[in-house]
Amino acid sequence: MAELKNSTKRQLVNTSTLGVGIALVLVIFVIANYFGWKYHKRLDWTSDKLYTLSEKSTQVL
């Protein structure tokens, strides 16, 4: 009887831990997406600055 009770407690703890872990991952994902949306900036990481507009082009725009 005691083994069954301990097994049930262990299962409850494992399920709770899994639920908290999933909730934490979702919260981190939502926060990262919020900050990515709010502070969105495109960066040109190419070595030749292939996707960066020239100064004249930005003046025209």
GROMACS .gro file of C-alpha atoms in nm:
model
   61
    1MET     CA    1   0.000   0.000   0.000
    2ALA     CA    2   0.284   0.241   0.086
    3GLU     CA    3   0.454   0.167  -0.246
    4LEU     CA    4   0.139   0.258  -0.435
    5LYS     CA    5   0.110   0.585  -0.243
    6ASN     CA    6   0.476   0.672  -0.310
    7SER     CA    7   0.436   0.582  -0.676
    8THR     CA    8   0.133   0.810  -0.705
    9LYS     CA    9   0.318   1.094  -0.533
   10ARG     CA   10   0.618   1.047  -0.760
   11GLN     CA   11   0.395   1.051  -1.068
   12LEU     CA   12   0.224   1.368  -0.945
   13VAL     CA   13   0.560   1.537  -0.885
   14ASN     CA   14   0.688   1.434  -1.228
   15THR     CA   15   0.372   1.557  -1.399
   16SER     CA   16   0.385   1.885  -1.209
   17THR     CA   17   0.751   1.934  -1.298
   18LEU     CA   18   0.676   1.868  -1.663
   19GLY     CA   19   0.388   2.117  -1.658
   20VAL     CA   20   0.600   2.386  -1.496
   21GLY     CA   21   0.880   2.323  -1.745
   22ILE     CA   22   0.647   2.352  -2.044
   23ALA     CA   23   0.490   2.669  -1.903
   24LEU     CA   24   0.835   2.819  -1.845
   25VAL     CA   25   0.945   2.745  -2.202
   26LEU     CA   26   0.625   2.901  -2.337
   27VAL     CA   27   0.673   3.214  -2.125
   28ILE     CA   28   1.033   3.252  -2.242
   29PHE     CA   29   0.920   3.204  -2.604
   30VAL     CA   30   0.647   3.469  -2.570
   31ILE     CA   31   0.885   3.718  -2.406
   32ALA     CA   32   1.152   3.662  -2.673
   33ASN     CA   33   0.895   3.714  -2.949
   34TYR     CA   34   0.762   4.029  -2.783
   35PHE     CA   35   1.107   4.187  -2.758
   36GLY     CA   36   1.190   4.073  -3.111
   37TRP     CA   37   0.876   4.246  -3.237
   38LYS     CA   38   0.920   4.561  -3.031
   39TYR     CA   39   1.290   4.615  -3.105
   40HIS     CA   40   1.301   4.474  -3.458
   41LYS     CA   41   1.608   4.579  -3.654
   42ARG     CA   42   1.754   4.426  -3.966
   43LEU     CA   43   2.127   4.375  -3.962
   44ASP     CA   44   2.358   4.302  -4.252
   45TRP     CA   45   2.600   4.038  -4.127
   46THR     CA   46   2.763   3.975  -4.466
   47SER     CA   47   3.134   4.053  -4.486
   48ASP     CA   48   3.091   4.269  -4.799
   49LYS     CA   49   2.782   4.450  -4.666
   50LEU     CA   50   2.599   4.304  -4.963
   51TYR     CA   51   2.251   4.399  -4.838
   52THR     CA   52   2.330   4.747  -4.704
   53LEU     CA   53   2.204   5.048  -4.900
   54SER     CA   54   2.455   5.308  -5.006
   55GLU     CA   55   2.441   5.658  -4.859
   56LYS     CA   56   2.298   5.800  -5.184
   57SER     CA   57   2.024   5.537  -5.188
   58THR     CA   58   1.919   5.620  -4.832
   59GLN     CA   59   1.910   5.990  -4.919
   60VAL     CA   60   1.677   5.917  -5.212
   61LEU     CA   61   1.447   5.717  -4.987
   0.00000   0.00000   0.00000
